[in-house]
XYZ file of C-alpha atoms in Angstrom:
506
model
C 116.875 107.906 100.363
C 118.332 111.127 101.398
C 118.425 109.840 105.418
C 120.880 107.016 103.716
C 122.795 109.030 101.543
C 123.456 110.473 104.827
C 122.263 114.206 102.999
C 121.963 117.065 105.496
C 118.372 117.807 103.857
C 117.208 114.363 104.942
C 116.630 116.130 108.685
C 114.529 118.384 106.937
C 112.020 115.960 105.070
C 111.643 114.039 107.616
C 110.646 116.809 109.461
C 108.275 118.042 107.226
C 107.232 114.912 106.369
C 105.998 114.206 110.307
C 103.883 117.570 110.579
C 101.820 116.428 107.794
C 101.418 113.208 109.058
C 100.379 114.484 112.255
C 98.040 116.972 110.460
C 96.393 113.438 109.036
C 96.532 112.154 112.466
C 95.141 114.940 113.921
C 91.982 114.858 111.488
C 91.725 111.242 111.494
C 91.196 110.962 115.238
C 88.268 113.829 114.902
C 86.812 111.770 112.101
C 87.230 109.012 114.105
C 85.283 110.449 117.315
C 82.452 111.168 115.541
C 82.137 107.709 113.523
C 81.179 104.455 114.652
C 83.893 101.774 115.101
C 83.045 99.302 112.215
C 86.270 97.146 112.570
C 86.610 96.392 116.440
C 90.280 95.793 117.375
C 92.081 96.375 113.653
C 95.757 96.079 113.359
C 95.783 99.276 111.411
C 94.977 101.763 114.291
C 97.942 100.028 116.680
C 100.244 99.927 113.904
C 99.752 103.392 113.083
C 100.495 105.090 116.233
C 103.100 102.629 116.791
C 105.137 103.795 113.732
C 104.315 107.061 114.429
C 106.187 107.179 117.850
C 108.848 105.216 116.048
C 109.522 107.463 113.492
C 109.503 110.663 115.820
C 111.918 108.843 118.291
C 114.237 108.340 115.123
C 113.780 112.332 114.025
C 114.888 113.286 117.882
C 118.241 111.116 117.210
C 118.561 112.882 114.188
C 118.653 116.016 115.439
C 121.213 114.745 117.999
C 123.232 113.320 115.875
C 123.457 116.826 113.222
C 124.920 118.451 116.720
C 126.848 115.907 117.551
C 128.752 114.787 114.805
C 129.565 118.137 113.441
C 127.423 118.699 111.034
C 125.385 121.763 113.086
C 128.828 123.180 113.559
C 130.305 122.436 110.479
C 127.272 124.988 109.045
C 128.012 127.596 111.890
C 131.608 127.777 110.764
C 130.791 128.226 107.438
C 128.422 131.187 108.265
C 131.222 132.689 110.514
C 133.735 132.333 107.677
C 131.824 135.024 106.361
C 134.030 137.297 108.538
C 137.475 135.783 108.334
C 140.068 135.731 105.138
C 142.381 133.044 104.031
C 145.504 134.769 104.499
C 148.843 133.545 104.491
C 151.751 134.820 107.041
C 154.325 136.137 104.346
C 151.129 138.406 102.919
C 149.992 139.378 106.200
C 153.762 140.296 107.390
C 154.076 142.116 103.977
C 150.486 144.075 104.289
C 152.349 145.211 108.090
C 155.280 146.452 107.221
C 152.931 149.043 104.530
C 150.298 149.493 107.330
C 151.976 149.153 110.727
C 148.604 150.544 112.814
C 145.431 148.825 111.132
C 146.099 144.923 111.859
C 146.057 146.127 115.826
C 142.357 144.822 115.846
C 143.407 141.434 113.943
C 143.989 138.389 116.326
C 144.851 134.669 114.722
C 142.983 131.509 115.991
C 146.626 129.338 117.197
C 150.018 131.503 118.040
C 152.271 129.795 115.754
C 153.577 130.329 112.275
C 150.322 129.601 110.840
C 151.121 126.541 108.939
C 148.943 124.150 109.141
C 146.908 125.158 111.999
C 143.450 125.785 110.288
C 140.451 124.117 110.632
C 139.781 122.849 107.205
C 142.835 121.208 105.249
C 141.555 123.058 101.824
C 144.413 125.023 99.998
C 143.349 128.541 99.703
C 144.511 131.372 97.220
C 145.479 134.982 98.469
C 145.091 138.170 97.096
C 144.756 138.897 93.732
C 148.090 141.022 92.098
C 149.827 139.193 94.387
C 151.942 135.792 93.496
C 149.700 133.049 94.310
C 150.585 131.207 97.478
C 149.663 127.427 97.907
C 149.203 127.183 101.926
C 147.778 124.067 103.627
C 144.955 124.926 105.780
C 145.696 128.834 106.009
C 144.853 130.257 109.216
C 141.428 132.556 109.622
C 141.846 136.308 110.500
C 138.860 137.435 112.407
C 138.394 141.400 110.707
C 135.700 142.082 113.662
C 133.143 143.702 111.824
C 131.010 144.049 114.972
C 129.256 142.016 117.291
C 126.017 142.228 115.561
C 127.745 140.855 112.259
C 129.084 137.871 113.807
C 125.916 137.644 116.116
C 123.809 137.038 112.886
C 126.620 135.174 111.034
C 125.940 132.634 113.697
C 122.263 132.578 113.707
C 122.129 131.305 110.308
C 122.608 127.672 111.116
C 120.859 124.916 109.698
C 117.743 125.588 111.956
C 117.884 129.076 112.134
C 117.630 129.542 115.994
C 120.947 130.068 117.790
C 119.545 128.903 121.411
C 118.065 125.921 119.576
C 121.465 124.081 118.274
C 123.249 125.393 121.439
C 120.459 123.244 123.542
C 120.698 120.249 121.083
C 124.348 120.515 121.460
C 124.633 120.599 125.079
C 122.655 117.567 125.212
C 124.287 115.665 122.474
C 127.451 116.280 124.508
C 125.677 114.539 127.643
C 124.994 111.657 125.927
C 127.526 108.499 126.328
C 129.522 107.563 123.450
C 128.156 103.952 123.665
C 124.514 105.128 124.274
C 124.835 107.039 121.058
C 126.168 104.289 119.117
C 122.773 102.384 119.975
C 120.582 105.518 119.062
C 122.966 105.485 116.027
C 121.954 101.537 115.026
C 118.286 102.705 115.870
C 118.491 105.091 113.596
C 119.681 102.752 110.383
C 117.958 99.966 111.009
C 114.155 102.722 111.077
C 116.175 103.755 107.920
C 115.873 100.025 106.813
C 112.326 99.027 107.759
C 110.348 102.392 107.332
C 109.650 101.018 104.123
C 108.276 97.719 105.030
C 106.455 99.745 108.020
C 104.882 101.967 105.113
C 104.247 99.143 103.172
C 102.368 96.781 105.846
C 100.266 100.253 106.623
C 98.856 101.120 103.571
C 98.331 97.212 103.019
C 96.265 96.594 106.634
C 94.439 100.069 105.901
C 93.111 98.544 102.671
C 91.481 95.738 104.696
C 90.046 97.577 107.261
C 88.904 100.273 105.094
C 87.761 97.502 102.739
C 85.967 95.743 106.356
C 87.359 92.157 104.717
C 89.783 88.860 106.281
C 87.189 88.726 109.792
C 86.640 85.231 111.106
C 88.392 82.551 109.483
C 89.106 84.023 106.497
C 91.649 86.571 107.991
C 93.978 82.746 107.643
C 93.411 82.787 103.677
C 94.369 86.638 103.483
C 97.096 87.061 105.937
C 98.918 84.105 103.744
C 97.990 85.777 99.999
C 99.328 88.888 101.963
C 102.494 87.854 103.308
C 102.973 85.376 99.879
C 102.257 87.958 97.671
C 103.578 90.868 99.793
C 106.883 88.729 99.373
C 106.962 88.107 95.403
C 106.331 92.000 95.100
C 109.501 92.467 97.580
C 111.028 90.513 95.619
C 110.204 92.741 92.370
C 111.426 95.715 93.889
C 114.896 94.557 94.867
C 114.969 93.071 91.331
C 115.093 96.397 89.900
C 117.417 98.107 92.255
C 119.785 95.203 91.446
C 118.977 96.207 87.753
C 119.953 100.222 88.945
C 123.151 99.466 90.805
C 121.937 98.453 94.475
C 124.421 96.368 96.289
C 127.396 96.844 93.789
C 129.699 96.203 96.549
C 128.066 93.067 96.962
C 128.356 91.990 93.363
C 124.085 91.610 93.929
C 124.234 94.526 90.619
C 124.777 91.655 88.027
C 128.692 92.880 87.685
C 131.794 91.581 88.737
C 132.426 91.369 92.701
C 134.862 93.703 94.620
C 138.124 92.526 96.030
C 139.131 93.482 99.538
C 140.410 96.802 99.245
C 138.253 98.333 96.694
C 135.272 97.210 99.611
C 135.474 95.809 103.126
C 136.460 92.402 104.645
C 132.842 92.287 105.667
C 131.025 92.839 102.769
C 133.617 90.986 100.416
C 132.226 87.813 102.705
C 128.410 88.590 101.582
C 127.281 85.884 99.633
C 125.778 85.500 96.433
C 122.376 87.255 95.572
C 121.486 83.809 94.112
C 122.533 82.396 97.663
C 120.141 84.641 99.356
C 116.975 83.896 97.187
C 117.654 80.149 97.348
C 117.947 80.419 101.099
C 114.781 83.188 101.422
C 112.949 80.043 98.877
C 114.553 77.162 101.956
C 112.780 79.047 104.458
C 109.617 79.572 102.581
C 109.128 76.283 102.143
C 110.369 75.121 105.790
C 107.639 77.180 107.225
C 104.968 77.115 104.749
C 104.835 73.313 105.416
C 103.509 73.503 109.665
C 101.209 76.733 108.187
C 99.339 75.430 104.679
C 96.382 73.052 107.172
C 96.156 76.159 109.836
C 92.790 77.543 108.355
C 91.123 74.074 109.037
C 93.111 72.972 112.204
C 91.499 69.691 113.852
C 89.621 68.937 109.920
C 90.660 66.393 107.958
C 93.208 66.757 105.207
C 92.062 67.575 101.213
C 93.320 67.296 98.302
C 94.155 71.187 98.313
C 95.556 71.208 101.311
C 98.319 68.167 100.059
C 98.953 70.200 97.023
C 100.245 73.254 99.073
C 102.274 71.328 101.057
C 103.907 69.810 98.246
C 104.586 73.109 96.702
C 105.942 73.934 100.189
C 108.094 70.525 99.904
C 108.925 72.185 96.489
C 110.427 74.828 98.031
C 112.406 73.618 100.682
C 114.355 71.385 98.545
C 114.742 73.775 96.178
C 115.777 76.542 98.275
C 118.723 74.059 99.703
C 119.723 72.826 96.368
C 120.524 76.491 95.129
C 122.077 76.722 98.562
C 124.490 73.807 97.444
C 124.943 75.247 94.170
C 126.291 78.630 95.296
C 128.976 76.765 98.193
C 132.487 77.075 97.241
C 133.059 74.610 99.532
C 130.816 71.960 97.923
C 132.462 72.940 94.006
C 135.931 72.485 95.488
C 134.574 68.855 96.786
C 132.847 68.158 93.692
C 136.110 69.423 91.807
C 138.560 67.281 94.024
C 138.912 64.017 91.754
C 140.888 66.366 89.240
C 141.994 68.321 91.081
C 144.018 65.076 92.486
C 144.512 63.877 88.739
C 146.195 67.198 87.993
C 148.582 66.901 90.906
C 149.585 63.389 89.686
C 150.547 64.624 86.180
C 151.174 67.730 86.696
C 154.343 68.057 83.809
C 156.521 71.527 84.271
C 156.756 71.356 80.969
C 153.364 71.549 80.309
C 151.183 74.679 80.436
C 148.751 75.255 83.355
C 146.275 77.505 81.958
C 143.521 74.312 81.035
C 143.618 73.686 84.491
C 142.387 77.530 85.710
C 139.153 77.643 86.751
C 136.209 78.913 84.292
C 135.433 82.740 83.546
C 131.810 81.280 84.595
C 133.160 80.478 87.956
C 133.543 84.183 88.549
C 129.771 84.884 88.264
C 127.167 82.852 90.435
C 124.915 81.238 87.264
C 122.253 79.473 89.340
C 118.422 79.093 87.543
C 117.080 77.086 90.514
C 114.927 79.958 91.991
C 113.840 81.026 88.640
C 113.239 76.903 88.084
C 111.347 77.276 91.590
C 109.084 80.080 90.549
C 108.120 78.835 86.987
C 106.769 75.786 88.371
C 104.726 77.435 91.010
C 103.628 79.782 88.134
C 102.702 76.950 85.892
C 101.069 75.810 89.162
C 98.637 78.245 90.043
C 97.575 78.720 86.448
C 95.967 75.767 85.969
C 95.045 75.687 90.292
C 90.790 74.901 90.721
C 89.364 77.610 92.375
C 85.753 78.192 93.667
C 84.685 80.238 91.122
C 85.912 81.318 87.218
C 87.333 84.766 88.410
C 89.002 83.512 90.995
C 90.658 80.951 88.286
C 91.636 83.673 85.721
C 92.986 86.118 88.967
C 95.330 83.039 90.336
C 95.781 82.488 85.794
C 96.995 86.260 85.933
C 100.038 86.182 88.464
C 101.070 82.326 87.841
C 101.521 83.631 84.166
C 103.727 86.698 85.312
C 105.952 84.343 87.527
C 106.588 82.243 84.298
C 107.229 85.345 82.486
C 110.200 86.299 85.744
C 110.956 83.085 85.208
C 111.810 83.206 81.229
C 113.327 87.054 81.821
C 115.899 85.435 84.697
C 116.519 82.604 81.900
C 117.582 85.303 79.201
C 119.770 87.489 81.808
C 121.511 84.199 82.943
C 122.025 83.376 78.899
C 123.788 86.722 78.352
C 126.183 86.611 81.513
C 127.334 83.117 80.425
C 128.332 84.532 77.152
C 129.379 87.228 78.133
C 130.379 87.262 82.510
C 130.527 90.796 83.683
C 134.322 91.708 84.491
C 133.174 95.346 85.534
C 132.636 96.823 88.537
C 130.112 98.904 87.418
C 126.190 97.614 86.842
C 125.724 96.049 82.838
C 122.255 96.436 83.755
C 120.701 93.526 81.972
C 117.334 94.681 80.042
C 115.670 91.126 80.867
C 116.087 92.258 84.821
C 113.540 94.991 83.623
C 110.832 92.289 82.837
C 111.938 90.219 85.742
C 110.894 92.967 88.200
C 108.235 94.224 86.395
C 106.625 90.389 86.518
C 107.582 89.597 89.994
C 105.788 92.798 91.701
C 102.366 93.148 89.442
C 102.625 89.138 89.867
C 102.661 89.652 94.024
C 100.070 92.326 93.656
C 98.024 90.343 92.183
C 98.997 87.722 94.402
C 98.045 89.590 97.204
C 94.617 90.386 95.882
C 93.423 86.671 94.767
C 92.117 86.036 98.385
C 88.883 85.041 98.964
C 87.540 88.457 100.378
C 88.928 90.140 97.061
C 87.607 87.981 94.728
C 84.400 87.810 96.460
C 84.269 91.632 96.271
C 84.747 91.944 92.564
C 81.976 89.088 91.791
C 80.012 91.191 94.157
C 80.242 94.486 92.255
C 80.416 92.580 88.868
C 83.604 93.309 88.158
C 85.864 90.871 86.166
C 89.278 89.541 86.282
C 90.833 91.916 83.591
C 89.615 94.736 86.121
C 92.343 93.630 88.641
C 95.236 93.055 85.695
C 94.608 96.079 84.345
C 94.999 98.325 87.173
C 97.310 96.387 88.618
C 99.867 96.536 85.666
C 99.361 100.272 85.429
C 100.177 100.879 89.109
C 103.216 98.785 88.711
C 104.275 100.845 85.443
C 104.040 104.114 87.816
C 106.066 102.204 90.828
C 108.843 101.369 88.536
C 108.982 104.760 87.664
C 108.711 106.227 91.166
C 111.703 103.523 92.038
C 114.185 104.744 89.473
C 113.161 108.626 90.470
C 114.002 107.904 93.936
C 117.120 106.250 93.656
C 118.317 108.883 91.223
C 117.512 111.256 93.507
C 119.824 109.365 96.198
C 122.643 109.402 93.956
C 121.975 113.341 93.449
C 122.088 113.556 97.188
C 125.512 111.348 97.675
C 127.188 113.318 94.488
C 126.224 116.561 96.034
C 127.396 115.492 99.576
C 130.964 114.866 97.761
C 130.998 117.830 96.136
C 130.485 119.705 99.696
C 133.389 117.912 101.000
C 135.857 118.735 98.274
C 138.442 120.950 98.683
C 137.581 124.530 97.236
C 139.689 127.010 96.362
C 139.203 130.391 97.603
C 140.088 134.309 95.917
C 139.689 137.651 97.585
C 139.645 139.852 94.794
């Protein structure tokens, strides 16, 4: 969060955050030497390293980029300012005429008046007694307190070590413009996926720890993975939408954005109902080629029919909210009377019936939540092998329902009510929404065959899993609002460091 508030501690964490991630790499691979290999060829082990090199790649551009786009000296002139006094010409001519032999030491960054020639454009104050003088960027007078002072003023950068920023400097200065610019996409887009990367890694070091999904059965968990691992997705964008994520998208349950206020670009976004109906279309339009792949060359069941008609579910679905959320397809749909009103259209007549809706301002579309209710109502009454595995796949068909009933409630209060704010409303039902969608995919997740096997196998029961799996969810939300408050700490304070100040020499 602090990497995309674009904070100038984020450098810092990340940093710290790699040395103790290679001080757990470093004692996992001596653990690792003197244990035997009890799950040949896991993804885990590749992933890990993989990520690993990723993410130090990404902290090298990031120390390029903190020397190259001013930031590194940005800090250095701040600790040389130390030195220099705002100080405006008719003060300084003023302070000659009384002392014609002590500014003989005193030399000015530019030769000019010293209007408008500073570095920084904040207005600075001059000495106190004196009138105050309003000066737009006020030139610096170096009072040469000795090499040594201005020696350490200088070492104080950002990583402490003089020789260290002048290296990363040179070398962010021999990069190209357009190589950086790739480095600098690179960069976002690690910013982007590092949580997915964390995500898949604690999830595949689970299973290996765990030893389950070998043989066939890795077919039934890799798709209760990437199902579930979806629904809980799902959950967690839920509640930044319910925080404030993707205001400028109108995705925040408030009023969109004109151009202007945001970009061209992302005043084109679409819908966040768009996007779920088309992430449902291509759900389904996969899931159908994918539901017979654990018994490839065997003859169809029942079962295996059933999940492809969910998939079918899906698909249609997904492009039915697609249609729904088309201005295109409203302005065809609305084109008989729109015709009729151009026929009779009477000057004398007001126009005002024929303005469009205040519900036309707000995309209103229940077909995902429709989607998901039925695939809840589904898998709560879906045969399973054994009675645990019933009341697990019972457990997060229930929740869905419940996301499903929460979505109803939020879309029942925006239609009485649309949002004509910019800012979040922050319905409460988006609370349960979220809160049912990720201990629902968590669940999900962990109704696999391996799982479920595992807790029948230690005589555990179903209320096991729902119980610990609600609790973690509780602390998740938490941890999700923490962390995004703590972004918006970093982004306020980031302003506040670029504001003009106002300086006194007393």
């Amino acid at each position: 969060m602090l990497s995309v508030a674009r904070s100038p501690l984020a450098l810092a964490i990340q940093i710290g955050f790699f040395g103790l991630n290679a001080f757990g790499l470093v004692t996992a691979t001596i653990y690792s030497s003197k244990t035997p290999n009890l799950y040949e060829n896991n993804l885990h082990h590749k992933l890990g390293w993989a990520i690993t090199w990723i993410l130090f790649v990404q902290i090298v551009i990031g120390l390029l980029r903190f020397c190259t786009t001013g930031e590194a000296r940005a800090e250095a002139d701040k600790d040389e300012r130390l030195g220099f006094l705002p100080i405006s010409t008719h003060h300084m001519n003023g302070y000659q005429q009384m002392h014609p032999g002590s500014v003989a030491s005193m030399h000015r960054y530019s030769h000019d008046s010293g209007h408008g020639t500073g570095s920084d454009s904040s207005r600075c104050s001059s000495f106190a007694g004196l009138d105050e003088e309003k000066d737009e960027g006020s030139p610096h007078l170096n009072h040469h307190f000795g090499d040594d002072h201005i020696d350490h003023a200088r070492g104080r950068g950002w990583l402490g070590v003089l020789a260290v920023e002048r290296a990363l400097l040179h070398v962010g200065r021999l990069v190209p413009s357009q190589l950086m610019k790739t480095l600098n996409l690179f960069y976002d887009s690690v910013d982007i996926l590092i949580l997915i990367f964390g995500f898949i890694l604690i999830l595949s070091g689970f299973i290996t720890y765990a030893g389950i999904f070998k043989g066939s059965n890795i077919f039934n968990g890799l798709a209760h993975s990437v199902k579930g691992g979806i629904f809980f997705w799902y959950g967690l964008l839920t509640l930044g939408r319910w925080m404030g994520c993707f205001a400028e998208y109108g995705w925040a349950w408030n009023a969109r954005p004109p151009v202007g206020i945001v970009s061209v670009r992302k005043a084109k976004v679409p819908s966040a109902e768009f996007v779920e109906s088309f992430v449902i279309f291509l759900y389904g339009s996969t899931n159908v080629f994918l539901e017979h792949l654990a018994a490839w060359g065997g003859a169809w069941t029942a079962q295996d029919l059933e999940h492809v008609s969910i998939s079918i579910m899906f698909l249609g679905g997904g492009l039915c909210g697609m249609l729904i959320e088309s201005r295109r397809v409203r302005d065809l749909l609305n084109a008989s009377l729109a015709r009729w009103n151009a026929c009779q259209q009477d000057p004398h007549t007001s126009n005002e019936p024929w303005q469009p809706p205040k519900t036309y301002s707000f995309p209103m579309n229940p077909i995902p939540g429709l989607i998901i209710l039925l695939l809840g109502l589904m898998m709560s009454s879906h045969h399973q092998h054994s009675m645990v595995s019933t009341m697990v796949h019972k457990q997060w068909g229930t929740l869905f329902v419940g996301f499903a009933l929460a979505r109803g409630v939020t879309y029942i209060l925006t239609y009485l009510s649309p949002p004509s704010s910019y800012l979040p409303p922050r319905p409460p039902s988006e609370i349960i929404s979220s809160f049912c969608l990720i201990s629902g995919g968590l669940i999900f997740i962990a109704s696999n065959k391996d799982t479920v096997a595992a807790l029948e196998r230690h005589d555990l029961n179903a209320m096991f899993l729902f119980a610990v799996t609600v609790g973690w969810t509780a602390f998740l939300m938490a941890w999700q609002i923490i962390v995004l408050a703590i972004k918006g700490w970093a982004v306020r304070r980031r302003q506040l460091a670029n504001q003009p100040t106002r300086g006194t020499l007393a």
